[in-house]
Coordinates of C-alpha atoms and ligand atoms in Angstrom, one line a residue:
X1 CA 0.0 0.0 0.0
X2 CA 1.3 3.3 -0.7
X3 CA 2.4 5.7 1.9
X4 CA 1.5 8.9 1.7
X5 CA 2.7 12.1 4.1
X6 CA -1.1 13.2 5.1
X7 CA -4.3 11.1 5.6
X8 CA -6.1 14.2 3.7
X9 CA -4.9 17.0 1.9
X10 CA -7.1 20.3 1.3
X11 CA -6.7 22.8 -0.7
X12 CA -8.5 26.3 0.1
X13 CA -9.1 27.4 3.8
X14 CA -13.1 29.4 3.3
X15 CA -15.9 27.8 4.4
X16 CA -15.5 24.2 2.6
X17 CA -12.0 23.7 3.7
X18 CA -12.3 24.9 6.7
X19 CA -15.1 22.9 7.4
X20 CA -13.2 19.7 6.6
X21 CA -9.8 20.6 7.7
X22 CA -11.2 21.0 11.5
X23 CA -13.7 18.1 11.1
X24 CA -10.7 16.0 10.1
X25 CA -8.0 16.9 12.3
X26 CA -10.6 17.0 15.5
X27 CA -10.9 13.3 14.3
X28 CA -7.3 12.1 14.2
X29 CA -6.6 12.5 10.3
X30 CA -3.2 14.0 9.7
X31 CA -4.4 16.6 8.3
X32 CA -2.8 19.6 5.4
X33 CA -4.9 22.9 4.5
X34 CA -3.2 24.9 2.3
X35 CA -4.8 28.5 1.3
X36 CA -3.3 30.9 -1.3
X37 CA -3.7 34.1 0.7
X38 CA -2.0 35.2 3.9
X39 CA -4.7 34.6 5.6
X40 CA -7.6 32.1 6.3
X41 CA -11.4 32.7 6.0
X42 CA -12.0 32.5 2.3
X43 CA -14.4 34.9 0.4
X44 CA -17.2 34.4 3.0
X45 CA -15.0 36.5 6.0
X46 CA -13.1 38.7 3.6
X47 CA -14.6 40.2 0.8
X48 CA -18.3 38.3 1.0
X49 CA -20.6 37.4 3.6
X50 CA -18.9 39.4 6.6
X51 CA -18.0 42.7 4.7
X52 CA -21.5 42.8 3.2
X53 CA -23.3 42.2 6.3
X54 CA -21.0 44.8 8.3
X55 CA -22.2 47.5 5.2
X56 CA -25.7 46.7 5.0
X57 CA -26.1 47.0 9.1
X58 CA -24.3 50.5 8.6
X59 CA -26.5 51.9 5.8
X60 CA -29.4 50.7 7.4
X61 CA -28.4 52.8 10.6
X62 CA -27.5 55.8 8.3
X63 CA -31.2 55.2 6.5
X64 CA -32.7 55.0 10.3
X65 CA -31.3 58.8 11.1
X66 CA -32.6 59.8 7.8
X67 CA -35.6 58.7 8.9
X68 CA -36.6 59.2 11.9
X69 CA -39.3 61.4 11.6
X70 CA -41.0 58.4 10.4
X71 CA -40.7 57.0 14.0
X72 CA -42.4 60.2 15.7
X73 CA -38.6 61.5 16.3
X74 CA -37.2 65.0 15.5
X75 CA -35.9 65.3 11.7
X76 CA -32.1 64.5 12.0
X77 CA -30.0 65.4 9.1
X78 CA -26.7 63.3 9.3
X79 CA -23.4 64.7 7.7
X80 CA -22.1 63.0 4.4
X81 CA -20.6 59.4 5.1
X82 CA -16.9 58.9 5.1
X83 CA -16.1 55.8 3.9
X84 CA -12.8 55.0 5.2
X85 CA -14.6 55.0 8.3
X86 CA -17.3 52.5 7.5
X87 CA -14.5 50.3 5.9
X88 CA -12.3 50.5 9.6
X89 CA -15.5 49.0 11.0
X90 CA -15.5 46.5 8.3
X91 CA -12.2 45.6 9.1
X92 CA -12.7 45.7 12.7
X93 CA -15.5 43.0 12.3
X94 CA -13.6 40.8 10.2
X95 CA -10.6 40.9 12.5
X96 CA -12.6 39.2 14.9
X97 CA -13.7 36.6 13.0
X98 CA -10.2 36.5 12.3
X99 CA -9.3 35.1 15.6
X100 CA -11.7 32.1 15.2
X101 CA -10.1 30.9 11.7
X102 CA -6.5 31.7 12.3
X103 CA -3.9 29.4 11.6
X104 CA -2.7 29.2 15.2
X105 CA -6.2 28.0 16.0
X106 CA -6.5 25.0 13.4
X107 CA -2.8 24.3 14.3
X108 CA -4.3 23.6 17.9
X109 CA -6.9 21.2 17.1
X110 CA -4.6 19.6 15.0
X111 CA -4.0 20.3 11.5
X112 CA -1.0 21.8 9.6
X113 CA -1.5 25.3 7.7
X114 CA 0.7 25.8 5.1
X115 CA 0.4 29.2 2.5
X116 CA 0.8 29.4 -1.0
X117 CA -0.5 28.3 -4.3
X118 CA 0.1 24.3 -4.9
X119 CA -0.2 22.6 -8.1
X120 CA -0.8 18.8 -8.5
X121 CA 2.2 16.9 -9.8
X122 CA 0.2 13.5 -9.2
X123 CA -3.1 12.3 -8.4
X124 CA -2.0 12.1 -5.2
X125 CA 0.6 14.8 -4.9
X126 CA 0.7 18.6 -4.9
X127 CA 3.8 20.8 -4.8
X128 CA 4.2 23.8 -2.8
X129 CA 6.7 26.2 -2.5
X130 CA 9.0 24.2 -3.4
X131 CA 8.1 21.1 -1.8
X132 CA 6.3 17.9 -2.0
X133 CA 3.4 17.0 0.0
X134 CA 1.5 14.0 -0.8
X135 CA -1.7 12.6 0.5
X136 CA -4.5 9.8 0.8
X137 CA -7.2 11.8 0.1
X138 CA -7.3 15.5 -1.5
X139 CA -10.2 18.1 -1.4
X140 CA -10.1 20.9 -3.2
X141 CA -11.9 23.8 -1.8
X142 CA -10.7 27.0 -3.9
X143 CA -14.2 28.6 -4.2
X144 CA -14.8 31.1 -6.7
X145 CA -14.6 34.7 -8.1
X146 CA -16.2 37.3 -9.9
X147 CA -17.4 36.2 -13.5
X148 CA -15.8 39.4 -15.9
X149 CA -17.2 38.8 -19.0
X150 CA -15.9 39.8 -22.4
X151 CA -17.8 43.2 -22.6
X152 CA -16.8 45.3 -25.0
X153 CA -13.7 47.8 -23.4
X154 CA -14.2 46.3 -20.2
X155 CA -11.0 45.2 -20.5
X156 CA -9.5 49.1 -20.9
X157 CA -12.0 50.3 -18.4
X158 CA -11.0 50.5 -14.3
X159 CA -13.9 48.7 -12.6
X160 CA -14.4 47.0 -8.8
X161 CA -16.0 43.9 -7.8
X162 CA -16.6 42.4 -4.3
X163 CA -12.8 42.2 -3.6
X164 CA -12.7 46.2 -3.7
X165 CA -16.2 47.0 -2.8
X166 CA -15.1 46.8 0.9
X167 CA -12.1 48.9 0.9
X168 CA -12.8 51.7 -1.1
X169 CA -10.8 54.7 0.8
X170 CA -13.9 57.2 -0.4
X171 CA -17.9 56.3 -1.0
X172 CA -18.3 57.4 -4.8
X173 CA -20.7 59.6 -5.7
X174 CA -22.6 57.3 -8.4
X175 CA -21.8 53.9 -9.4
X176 CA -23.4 51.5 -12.2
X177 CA -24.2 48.0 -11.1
X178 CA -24.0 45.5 -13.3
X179 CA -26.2 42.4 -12.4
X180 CA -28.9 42.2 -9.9
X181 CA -28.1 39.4 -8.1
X182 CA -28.1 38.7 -5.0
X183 CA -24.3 40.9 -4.8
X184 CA -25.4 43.4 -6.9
X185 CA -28.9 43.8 -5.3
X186 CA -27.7 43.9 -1.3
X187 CA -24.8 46.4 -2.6
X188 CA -27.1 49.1 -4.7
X189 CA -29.4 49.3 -1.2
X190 CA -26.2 49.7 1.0
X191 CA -24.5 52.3 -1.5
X192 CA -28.0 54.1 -2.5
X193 CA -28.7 54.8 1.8
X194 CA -25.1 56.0 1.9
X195 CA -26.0 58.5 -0.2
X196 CA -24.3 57.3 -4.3
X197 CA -26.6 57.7 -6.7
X198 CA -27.1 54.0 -8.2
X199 CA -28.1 52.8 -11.3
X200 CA -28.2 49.0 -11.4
X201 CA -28.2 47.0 -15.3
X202 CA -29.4 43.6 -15.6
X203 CA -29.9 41.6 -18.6
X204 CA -32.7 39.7 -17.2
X205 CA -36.0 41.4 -16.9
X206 CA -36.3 40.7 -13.1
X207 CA -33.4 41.4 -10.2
X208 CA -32.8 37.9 -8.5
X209 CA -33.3 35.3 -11.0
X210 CA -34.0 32.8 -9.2
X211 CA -36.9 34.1 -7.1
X212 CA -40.2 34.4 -7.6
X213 CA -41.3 37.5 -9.5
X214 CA -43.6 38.4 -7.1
X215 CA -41.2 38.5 -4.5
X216 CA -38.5 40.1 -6.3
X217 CA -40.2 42.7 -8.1
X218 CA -41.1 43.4 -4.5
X219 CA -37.7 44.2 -3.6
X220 CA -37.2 46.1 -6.6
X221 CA -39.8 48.2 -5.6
X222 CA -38.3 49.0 -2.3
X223 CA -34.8 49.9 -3.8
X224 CA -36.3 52.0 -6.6
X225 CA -38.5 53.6 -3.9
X226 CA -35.1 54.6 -2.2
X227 CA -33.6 56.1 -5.3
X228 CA -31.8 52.6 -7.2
X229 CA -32.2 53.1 -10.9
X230 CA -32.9 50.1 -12.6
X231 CA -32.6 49.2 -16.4
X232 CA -34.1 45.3 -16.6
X233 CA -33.6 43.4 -19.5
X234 CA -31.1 45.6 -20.5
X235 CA -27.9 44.6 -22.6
X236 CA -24.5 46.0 -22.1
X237 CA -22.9 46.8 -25.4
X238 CA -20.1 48.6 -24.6
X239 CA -18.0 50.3 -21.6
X240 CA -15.1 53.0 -21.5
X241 CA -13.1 55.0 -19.3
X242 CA -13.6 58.9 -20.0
X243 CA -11.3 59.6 -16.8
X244 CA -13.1 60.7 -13.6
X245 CA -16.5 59.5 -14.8
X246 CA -17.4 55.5 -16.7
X247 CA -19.6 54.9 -19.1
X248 CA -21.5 51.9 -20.1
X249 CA -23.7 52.1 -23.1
X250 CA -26.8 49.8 -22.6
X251 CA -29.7 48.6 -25.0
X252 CA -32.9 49.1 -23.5
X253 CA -35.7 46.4 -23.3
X254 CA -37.6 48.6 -25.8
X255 CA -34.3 48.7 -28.0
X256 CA -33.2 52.2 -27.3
X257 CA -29.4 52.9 -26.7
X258 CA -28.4 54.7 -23.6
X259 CA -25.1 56.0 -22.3
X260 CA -24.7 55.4 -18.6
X261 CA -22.2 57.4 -16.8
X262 CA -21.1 57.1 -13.7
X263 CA -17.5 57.8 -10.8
X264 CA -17.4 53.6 -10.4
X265 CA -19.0 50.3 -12.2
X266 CA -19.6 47.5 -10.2
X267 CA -19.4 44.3 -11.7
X268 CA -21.5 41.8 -10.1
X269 CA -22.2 39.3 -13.3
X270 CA -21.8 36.1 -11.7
X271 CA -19.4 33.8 -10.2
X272 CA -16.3 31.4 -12.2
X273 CA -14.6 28.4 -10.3
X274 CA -11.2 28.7 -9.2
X275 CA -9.5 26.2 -10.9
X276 CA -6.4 28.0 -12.2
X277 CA -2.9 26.8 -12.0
X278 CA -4.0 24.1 -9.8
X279 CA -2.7 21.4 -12.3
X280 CA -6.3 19.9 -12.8
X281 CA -6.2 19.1 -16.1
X282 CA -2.3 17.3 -16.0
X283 CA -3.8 15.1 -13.5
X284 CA -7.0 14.4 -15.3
X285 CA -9.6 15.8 -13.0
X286 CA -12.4 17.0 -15.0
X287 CA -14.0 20.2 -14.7
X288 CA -15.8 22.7 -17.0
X289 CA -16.3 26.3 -16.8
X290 CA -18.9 26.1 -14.0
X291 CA -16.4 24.3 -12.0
X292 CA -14.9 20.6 -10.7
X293 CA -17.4 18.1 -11.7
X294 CA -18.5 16.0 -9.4
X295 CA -20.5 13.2 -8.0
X296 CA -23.7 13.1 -5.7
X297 CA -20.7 12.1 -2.8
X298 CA -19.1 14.9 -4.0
X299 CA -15.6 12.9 -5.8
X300 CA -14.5 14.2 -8.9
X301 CA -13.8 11.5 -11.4
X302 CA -10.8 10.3 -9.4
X303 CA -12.5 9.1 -6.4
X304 CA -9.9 9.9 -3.6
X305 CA -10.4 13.8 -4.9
X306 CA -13.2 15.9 -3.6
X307 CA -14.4 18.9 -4.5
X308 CA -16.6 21.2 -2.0
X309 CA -18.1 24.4 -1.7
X310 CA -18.4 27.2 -4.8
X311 CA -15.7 25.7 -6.7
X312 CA -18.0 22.6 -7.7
X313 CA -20.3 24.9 -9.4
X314 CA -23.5 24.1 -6.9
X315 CA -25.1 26.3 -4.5
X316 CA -23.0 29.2 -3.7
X317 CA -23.6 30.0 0.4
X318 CA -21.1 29.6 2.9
X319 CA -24.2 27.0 4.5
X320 CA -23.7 25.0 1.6
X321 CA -20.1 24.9 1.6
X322 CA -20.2 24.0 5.4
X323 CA -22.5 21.3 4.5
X324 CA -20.6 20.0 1.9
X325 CA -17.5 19.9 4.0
X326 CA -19.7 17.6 6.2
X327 CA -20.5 15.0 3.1
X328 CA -16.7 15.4 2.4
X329 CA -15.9 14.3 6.4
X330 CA -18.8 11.7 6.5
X331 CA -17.4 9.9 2.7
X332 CA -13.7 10.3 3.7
X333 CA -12.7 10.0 6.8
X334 CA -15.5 7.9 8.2
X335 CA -15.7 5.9 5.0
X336 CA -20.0 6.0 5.5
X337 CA -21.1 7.0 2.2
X338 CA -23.3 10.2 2.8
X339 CA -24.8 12.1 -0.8
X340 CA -26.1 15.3 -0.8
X341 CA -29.5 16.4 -1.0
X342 CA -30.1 20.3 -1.4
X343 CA -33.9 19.5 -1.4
X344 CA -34.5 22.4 2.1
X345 CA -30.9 24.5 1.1
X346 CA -32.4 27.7 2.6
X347 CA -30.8 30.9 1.2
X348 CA -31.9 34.8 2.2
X349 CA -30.6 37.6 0.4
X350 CA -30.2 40.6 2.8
X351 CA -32.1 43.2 1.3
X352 CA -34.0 45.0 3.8
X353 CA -36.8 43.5 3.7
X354 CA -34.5 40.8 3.2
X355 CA -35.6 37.7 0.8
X356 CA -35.4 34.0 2.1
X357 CA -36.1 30.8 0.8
X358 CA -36.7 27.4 1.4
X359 CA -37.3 24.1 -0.4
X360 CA -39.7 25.2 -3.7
X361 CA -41.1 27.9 -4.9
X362 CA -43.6 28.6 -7.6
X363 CA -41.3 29.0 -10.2
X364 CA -39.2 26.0 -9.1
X365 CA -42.5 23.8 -8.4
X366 CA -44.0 24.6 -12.1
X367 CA -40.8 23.7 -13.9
X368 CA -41.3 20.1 -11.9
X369 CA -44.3 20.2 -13.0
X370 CA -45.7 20.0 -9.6
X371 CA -49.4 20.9 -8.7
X372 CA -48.9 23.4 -6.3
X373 CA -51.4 25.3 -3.8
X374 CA -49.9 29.3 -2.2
X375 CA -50.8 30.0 1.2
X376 CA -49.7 33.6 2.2
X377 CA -50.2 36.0 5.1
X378 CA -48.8 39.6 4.9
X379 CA -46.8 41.3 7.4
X380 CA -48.8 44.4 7.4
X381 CA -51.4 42.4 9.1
X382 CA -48.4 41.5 12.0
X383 CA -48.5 43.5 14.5
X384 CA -44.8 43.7 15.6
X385 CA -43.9 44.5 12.0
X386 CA -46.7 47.8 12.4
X387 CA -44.3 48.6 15.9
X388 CA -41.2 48.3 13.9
X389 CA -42.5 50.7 11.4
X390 CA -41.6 47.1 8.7
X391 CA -45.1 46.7 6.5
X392 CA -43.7 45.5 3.6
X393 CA -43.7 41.7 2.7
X394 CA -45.2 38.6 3.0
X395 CA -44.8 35.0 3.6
X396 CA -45.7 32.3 0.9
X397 CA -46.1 28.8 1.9
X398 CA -45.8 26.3 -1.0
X399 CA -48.0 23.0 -0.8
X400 CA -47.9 20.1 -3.2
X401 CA -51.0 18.5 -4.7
X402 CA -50.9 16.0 -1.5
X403 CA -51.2 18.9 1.3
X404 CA -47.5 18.7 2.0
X405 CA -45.4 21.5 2.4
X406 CA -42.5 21.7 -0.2
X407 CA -41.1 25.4 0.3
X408 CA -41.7 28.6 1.8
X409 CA -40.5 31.9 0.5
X410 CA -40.6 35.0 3.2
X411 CA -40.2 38.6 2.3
X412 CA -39.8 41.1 5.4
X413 CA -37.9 41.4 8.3
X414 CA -35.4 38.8 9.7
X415 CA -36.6 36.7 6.8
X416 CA -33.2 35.0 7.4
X417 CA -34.1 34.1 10.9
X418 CA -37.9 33.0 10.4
X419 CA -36.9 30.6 7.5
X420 CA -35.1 29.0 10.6
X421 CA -38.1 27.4 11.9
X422 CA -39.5 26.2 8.5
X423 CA -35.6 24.5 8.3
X424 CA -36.8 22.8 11.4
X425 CA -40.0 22.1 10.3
X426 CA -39.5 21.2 7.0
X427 CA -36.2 19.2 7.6
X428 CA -37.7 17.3 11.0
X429 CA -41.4 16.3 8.6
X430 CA -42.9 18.4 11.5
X431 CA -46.5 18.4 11.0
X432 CA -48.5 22.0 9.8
X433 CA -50.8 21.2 12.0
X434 CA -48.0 21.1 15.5
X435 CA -47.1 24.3 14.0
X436 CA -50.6 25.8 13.8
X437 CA -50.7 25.1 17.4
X438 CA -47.5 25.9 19.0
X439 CA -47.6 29.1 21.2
X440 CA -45.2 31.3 19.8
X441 CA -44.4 34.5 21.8
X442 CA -46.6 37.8 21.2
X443 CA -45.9 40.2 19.9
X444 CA -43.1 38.6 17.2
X445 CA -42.5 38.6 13.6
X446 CA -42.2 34.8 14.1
X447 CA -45.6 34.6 14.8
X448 CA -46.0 34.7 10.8
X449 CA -45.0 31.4 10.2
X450 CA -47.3 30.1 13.1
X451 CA -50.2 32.3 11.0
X452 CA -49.5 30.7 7.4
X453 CA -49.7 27.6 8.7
X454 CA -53.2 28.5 10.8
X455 CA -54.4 29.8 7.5
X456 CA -54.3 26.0 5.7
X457 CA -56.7 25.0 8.8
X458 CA -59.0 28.1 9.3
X459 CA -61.6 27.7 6.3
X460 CA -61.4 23.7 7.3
X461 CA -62.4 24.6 11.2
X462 CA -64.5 27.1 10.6
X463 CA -66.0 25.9 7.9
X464 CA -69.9 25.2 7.5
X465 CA -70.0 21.3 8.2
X466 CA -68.4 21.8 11.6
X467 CA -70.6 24.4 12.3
X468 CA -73.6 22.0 11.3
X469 CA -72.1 19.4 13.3
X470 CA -71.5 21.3 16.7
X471 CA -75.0 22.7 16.1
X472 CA -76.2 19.1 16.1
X473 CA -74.6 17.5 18.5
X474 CA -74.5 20.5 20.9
X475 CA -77.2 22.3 19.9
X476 CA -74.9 25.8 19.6
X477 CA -77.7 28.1 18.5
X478 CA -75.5 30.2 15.4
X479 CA -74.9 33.4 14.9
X480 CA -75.7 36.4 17.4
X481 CA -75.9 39.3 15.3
X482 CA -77.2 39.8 11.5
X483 CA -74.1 40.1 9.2
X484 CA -76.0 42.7 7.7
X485 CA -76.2 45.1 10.9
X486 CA -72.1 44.6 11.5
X487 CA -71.2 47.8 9.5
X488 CA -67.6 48.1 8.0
Ligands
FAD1 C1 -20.3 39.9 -1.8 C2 -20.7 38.5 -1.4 C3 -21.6 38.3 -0.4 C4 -22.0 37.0 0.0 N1 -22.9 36.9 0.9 C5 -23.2 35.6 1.3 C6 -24.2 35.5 2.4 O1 -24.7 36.4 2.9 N2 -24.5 34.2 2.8 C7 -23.9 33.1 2.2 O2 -24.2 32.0 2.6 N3 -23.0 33.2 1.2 C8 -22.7 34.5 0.8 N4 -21.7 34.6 -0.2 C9 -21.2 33.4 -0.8 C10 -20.1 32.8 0.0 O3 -19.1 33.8 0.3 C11 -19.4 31.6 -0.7 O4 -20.4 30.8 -1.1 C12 -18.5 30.9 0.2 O5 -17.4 31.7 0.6 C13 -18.0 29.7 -0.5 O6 -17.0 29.0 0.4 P1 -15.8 28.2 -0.3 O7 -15.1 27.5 0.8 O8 -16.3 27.4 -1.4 O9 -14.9 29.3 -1.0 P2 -14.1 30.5 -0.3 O10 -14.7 30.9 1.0 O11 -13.9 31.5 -1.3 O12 -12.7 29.8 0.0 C14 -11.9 29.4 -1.0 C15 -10.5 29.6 -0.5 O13 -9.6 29.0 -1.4 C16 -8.5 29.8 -1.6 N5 -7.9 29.5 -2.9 C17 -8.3 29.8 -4.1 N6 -7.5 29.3 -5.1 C18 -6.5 28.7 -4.4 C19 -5.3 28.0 -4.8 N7 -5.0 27.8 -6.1 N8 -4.5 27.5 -3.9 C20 -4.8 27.6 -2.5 N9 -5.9 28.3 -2.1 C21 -6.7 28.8 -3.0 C22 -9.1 31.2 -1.6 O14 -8.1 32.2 -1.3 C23 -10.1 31.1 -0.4 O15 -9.5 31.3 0.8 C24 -21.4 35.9 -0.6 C25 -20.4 36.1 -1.6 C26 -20.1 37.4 -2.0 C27 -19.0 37.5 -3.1

């Protein structure tokens, strides 16, 4: 049998390889992690998740003091942001985080960090730095980065993407967005409250593809309403640098050209696998431009390789890639083979309202040609969301053709934190009806879920064959007031 220097070899310390390196090592594997950057965290801490959390939380405080009148406070008018400042507490939070995914602290539970780009001289082998390191099992867990498409004079034109977004030493006055993604949708609300005037381009003729259009013409709605320009099913023909100012010529949906201009462009078009100069192709590990094909265990076509997290083209969240790292663990180092199943992935994207999303929705159940049933409740009609001053939204509870629940979309506030319970509920085959009639605490927005689900019972309780029924058996003697003498 061949010896080899490491039980399992990882390459990439975010989410994914983080996930596997500590999973591993806590389990007695000798265990390599080698990340390309000085330090560890991956996208997610340094220029994804964490950054954009840390700005959204900020421009939602700014767009609180430029609001307050609308919570019975005296009109405050805030001096302009400075953005170096807002980037130090960016900075600040990530350091933090820092602490937990240092090198000194994966060293401790038992794994060895080593930093630099590696290359695979075998299918077993990777060299780094100069040396060779060789191992059982390999993952690879490079992730991905920002998709720049062949637009015309891109190339010649200075642009950002989320790796700058975070660290910009000044907030410009206007920047172009293009894509509404998620990325490009949570950054034109953070950047629009702080006060740039944005104009967001998207080819498709709805922001966030993958939702519902319902839901995310809503949020369109909200960021227009707050000054986001939009241009939907829009094509960008061409971009060039005229020196202080960028422009990006766009067709319009109704064909008309128009010339954009604007201090920065944001380019927010998608996400590419990080596959380069890893040697993939010497070795003969397939892969294609959405990333390291793999298997339902997650193997590439050489079985002892793994591939988690972004760079194997699936679900791009850090959840997923924590999951995955999980499958990787469970497949390799306990030798139970464990497949994935994305079927209750929740996402949210953190608009405010934010947008979150479990299991199907419509759009997903038609194209599976399921028959479907919508159950929804609004959270105007919730009476902590009318305290917070939060009225837009609403909750949409999927059903199949057999009464089952299959997804849930919520639009509102915390929508991240209320698809929580449906993960529960949804994951754990809980019953509607033991969520109908759990107590949940008044007043909370959570109480929504407990609603949506009340809503499936109430025309079957209260319908007119148990009223016939009680009125039988207990002789209940109906109603006590004329419907017609009730008023408004
Ligand atoms: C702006 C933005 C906001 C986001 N917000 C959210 C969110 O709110 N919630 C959410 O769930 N997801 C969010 N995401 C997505 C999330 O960041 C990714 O899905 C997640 O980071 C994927 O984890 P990963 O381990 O696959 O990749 P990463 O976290 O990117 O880790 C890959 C690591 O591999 C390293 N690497 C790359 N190439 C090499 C190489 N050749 N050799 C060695 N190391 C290498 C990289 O430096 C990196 O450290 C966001 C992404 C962006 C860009």
């Amino acid at each position: 049998m061949p010896k080899y220097d490491y039980d399992i070899g990882i390459i990439g310390g975010g989410a994914a390889g983080l996930t596997v390196a500590s999973g591993s090592a806590q389990l007695g594997a000798k265990t390599l992690l080698v990340e390309k950057e000085k330090e560890l965290g991956g996208d997610c801490l340094h220029f994804g998740c964490v950054p954009s959390k840390t700005l959204l939380k900020t421009a939602h405080v700014y767009s609180l003091m430029k609001n307050s009148r609308k919570f019975g406070l005296p009109p405050v008018e805030p001096p302009p942001v400075d953005f170096k400042e807002v980037s130090q507490r960016i900075r600040s939070v990530i350091g933090t985080i820092q602490h937990h995914d240092s090198k000194e602290r994966f060293c401790r539970l038992g794994a060895q960090v080593e930093f630099g780009r590696p290359t695979f001289t075998d299918e077993h082998s990777i060299r780094l730095s100069g040396n060779n390191y060789s191992a059982k099992t390999w993952v690879i867990a490079t992730g991905s980065s920002p998709l720049v498409p062949p637009i015309r004079g891109l190339d010649k034109t200075p642009f950002i993407t989320n790796r700058e977004i975070f660290y910009l030493d000044h907030l410009p006055k206007s920047m172009i967005i293009l894509g509404g993604g998620p990325i490009g949708s949570e950054m034109s609300q953070a950047f629009s409250r702080l006060g740039t005037r944005v104009v967001v381009v998207n080819r498709a003729p709805q922001i966030l593809a993958k939702e519902d259009p319902d839901m995310a013409d809503a949020v369109k709605d909200v960021l227009s309403s707050e000054g986001v320009e939009f241009y939907l099913g829009a094509s960008i023909e061409e971009v060039s640098d005229l020196g202080s100012e960028k422009e990006v010529r766009i067709k319009t949906k109704q064909g008309s050209m128009i010339r954009l201009k604007a201090e920065m462009i944001l380019v927010a078009l998608g996400r590419g696998a990080n596959t380069d100069g890893l040697g993939l192709e010497d070795v003969g590990v397939k892969f294609d431009p959405r990333g390291v094909n793999v298997d339902s265990r997650l193997r590439t076509n050489l079985k002892h390789i793994y591939a988690a997290g972004d760079i194997n083209g699936g679900f791009q969240f850090t959840h997923a890639a924590g999951y995955e790292g999980g499958i990787v663990i469970s497949n390799a180092i306990f030798h139970l083979p464990r497949k994935v199943d994305y079927t209750f992935l929740p996402w949210c994207t953190y608009t405010d309202p934010p947008l979150g999303s479990i299991g199907m929705n419509e759009k997903s159940a038609r194209a599976a040609g399921i028959d479907y049933k919508v159950w929804m409740e609004e959270f105007k009609d919730n009476d902590r969301s009318l305290a917070e001053g939060e009225t837009v939204g609403k909750i949409k509870m999927i059903l199949d053709d057999k009464e089952k629940p299959i997804g849930v979309q919520i639009l509102g506030p915390h929508a991240g934190d209320l698809i929580g319970e449906w993960v529960a509920v949804l994951n754990g085959k809980v019953k509607l009806s033991t969520l109908a009639a759990a107590v949940h605490p008044y007043p909370t927005i959570g109480e929504i879920n407990k609603k949506v689900a009340g809503s499936y019972f109430s025309p079957k309780i209260f319908s007119e064959k148990v009223q016939k029924g009680l009125k039988f058996f207990f002789h209940l003697k109906g109603r006590a007031c004329a419907e017609e003498t009730c008023g408004e």
